[in-house]
Amino acid sequence: MTASGGARYRWGVNCVELYQLGQRLMLIATEAMSVDAPLRRVKPGPRVVLEDALQNPDTTVDEIAQRTGLQQSQVSALVQELSGDRLLKDGGDRIEVSHKEVLRGNTRLTIDEPLAAALRTDDAGQEASLLESLARRLGMETVPCPDTDFNESYGRRTPPWEIGRPQPALAELAEEGAFRGRVLDVGCGTGEHALLAAGLGLAATGVDTASAAIEIARQKATERDLQATFAVHDALDLGTLGGQFDTVIDSALFHAIGGTDRARYESSLRQAIAPGGRYFMLCFADGKRGSRGVSRAEIEATFGNGWRIDAIDPAKLEMSTGRAGAAWRAAITRL
Ligand SMILES: C[S@@+](CC[C@H](N)C(=O)[O-])C[C@H]1O[C@@H](n2cnc3c(N)ncnc32)[C@H](O)[C@@H]1O
């Protein structure tokens, strides 16, 4: 294999060993899934089609038949079965996986532990980082899953969203003077956006349920000689924070809140934002290949009542891996 600079990568395994490694990884991943995860519970026939469609987004019955060696009529029947289970989306001639449905019920958070156990190592984080970089080189997105144990993420290694500075898409808003009054950074992590607001001389508060993140945020405030309040607090219960805010910043929290919690979050925000106050949100956008983002329509539906949506713009959410994910940047006013 020749790198762009002309150097040669020397693999310590041959192709058969690499193939076996891939199969072993699939086994480890399957065992790490919860028992009711669709990828685990679908029967072998439909699973062949589902796995092929996962590998080949936006495909057709004909293409799947060619790749899998199944007959077209078999593929059609299996596609129908998977669509009935809502694992495939009905897109006319094109076949697409419903990633949300495929991920549903997969409450096991990360592959780290089973992987580390299989490799007989204690350093789960290091193994996961290796896999992450491999996934990146294969062009796959690695984003935190919706039910990530955030507190554990902060304790273990640099989480992918922790870039050590504000997200550029939000910093741009700050430069334009969009942040004003009392500022709340909700799901603040290690506090970069609250500290950005504090640096502008605004009264800034950051809340997060991960105590490990709040501890780091407080340290950062001390080190940077900035005044900001940080507290462990649930974003779904902002009404009990005391006081209302003129600006609420949400960097990469919205997409992590799904199901019925979305409506709770909206109601919580309504209580925390003063009339006329603004909510600035950056979240992963929906897409293909394992994306866990949200659609523009979902944002519009969440803030359909009692809010004015000023803008939902395509943006980027940068990650510590050096890559950036497709995102939405929304500016929404509380009426
Ligand atoms: C992807 S991280 C983003 C952190 C930070 N905003 C940033 O941009 O670096 C999402 C954060 O939301 C926090 N979080 C998740 N659910 C929460 C909830 N219900 N209430 C408050 N924080 C929450 C997590 O602990 C995590 O720190």
XYZ file of C-alpha atoms and ligand atoms in Angstrom, residues 144 146 148-151 154 159-167 170 185-193 207-211 213 220 231-238 249-257 261 265 282 284 317-318, ligand 1:
83
model
C -20.599 9.203 20.694
C -26.839 8.769 22.407
C -22.936 7.249 26.227
C -21.893 7.203 29.866
C -20.533 10.726 29.706
C -19.014 10.812 33.168
C -14.313 12.219 30.776
C -13.683 12.292 24.457
C -14.175 12.974 20.734
C -16.134 16.188 21.363
C -13.517 17.639 23.745
C -11.494 19.901 21.440
C -10.035 22.167 24.144
C -11.647 25.302 22.723
C -15.144 26.446 21.745
C -16.708 24.993 18.632
C -20.443 28.925 18.099
C -24.073 26.610 28.678
C -26.221 23.495 28.923
C -24.455 20.128 28.774
C -21.345 22.261 29.108
C -18.832 19.425 29.365
C -15.542 20.982 30.406
C -17.034 24.448 30.000
C -15.468 25.898 26.853
C -18.592 27.820 25.827
C -24.334 22.772 33.819
C -23.711 19.138 33.077
C -24.697 15.827 34.637
C -21.096 14.569 34.428
C -19.363 15.585 37.639
C -16.575 17.327 33.392
C -10.103 25.621 33.551
C -22.851 22.973 38.567
C -23.876 19.344 38.196
C -27.442 19.688 36.973
C -29.826 17.893 34.631
C -30.682 19.658 31.355
C -34.153 18.149 31.606
C -34.789 20.030 34.819
C -33.489 23.551 34.193
C -25.801 27.602 24.408
C -26.090 23.917 23.580
C -23.026 22.411 21.988
C -23.576 18.761 21.058
C -26.208 17.968 23.669
C -29.411 18.146 21.611
C -28.600 15.109 19.454
C -27.835 13.097 22.596
C -31.358 13.637 23.913
C -36.774 13.270 26.642
C -35.813 19.123 27.208
C -25.043 22.924 17.464
C -24.897 16.440 14.539
C -19.024 19.980 14.663
C -15.308 19.550 15.215
C -21.084 15.636 23.428
S -20.831 16.331 25.001
C -20.610 18.054 24.652
C -19.936 18.805 25.769
C -19.696 20.274 25.524
N -20.921 20.998 25.329
C -18.767 20.473 24.375
O -19.187 20.981 23.333
O -17.585 20.125 24.509
C -22.466 16.296 25.684
C -22.464 16.714 27.116
O -23.802 16.731 27.580
C -23.832 16.201 28.887
N -25.184 15.683 29.143
C -25.791 14.597 28.602
N -27.047 14.490 29.074
C -27.227 15.532 29.926
C -28.306 15.979 30.715
N -29.476 15.324 30.737
N -28.145 17.085 31.460
C -26.964 17.772 31.449
N -25.909 17.393 30.727
C -26.036 16.293 29.964
C -22.773 15.126 28.890
O -22.317 14.810 30.179
C -21.701 15.783 28.020
O -20.798 16.509 28.789
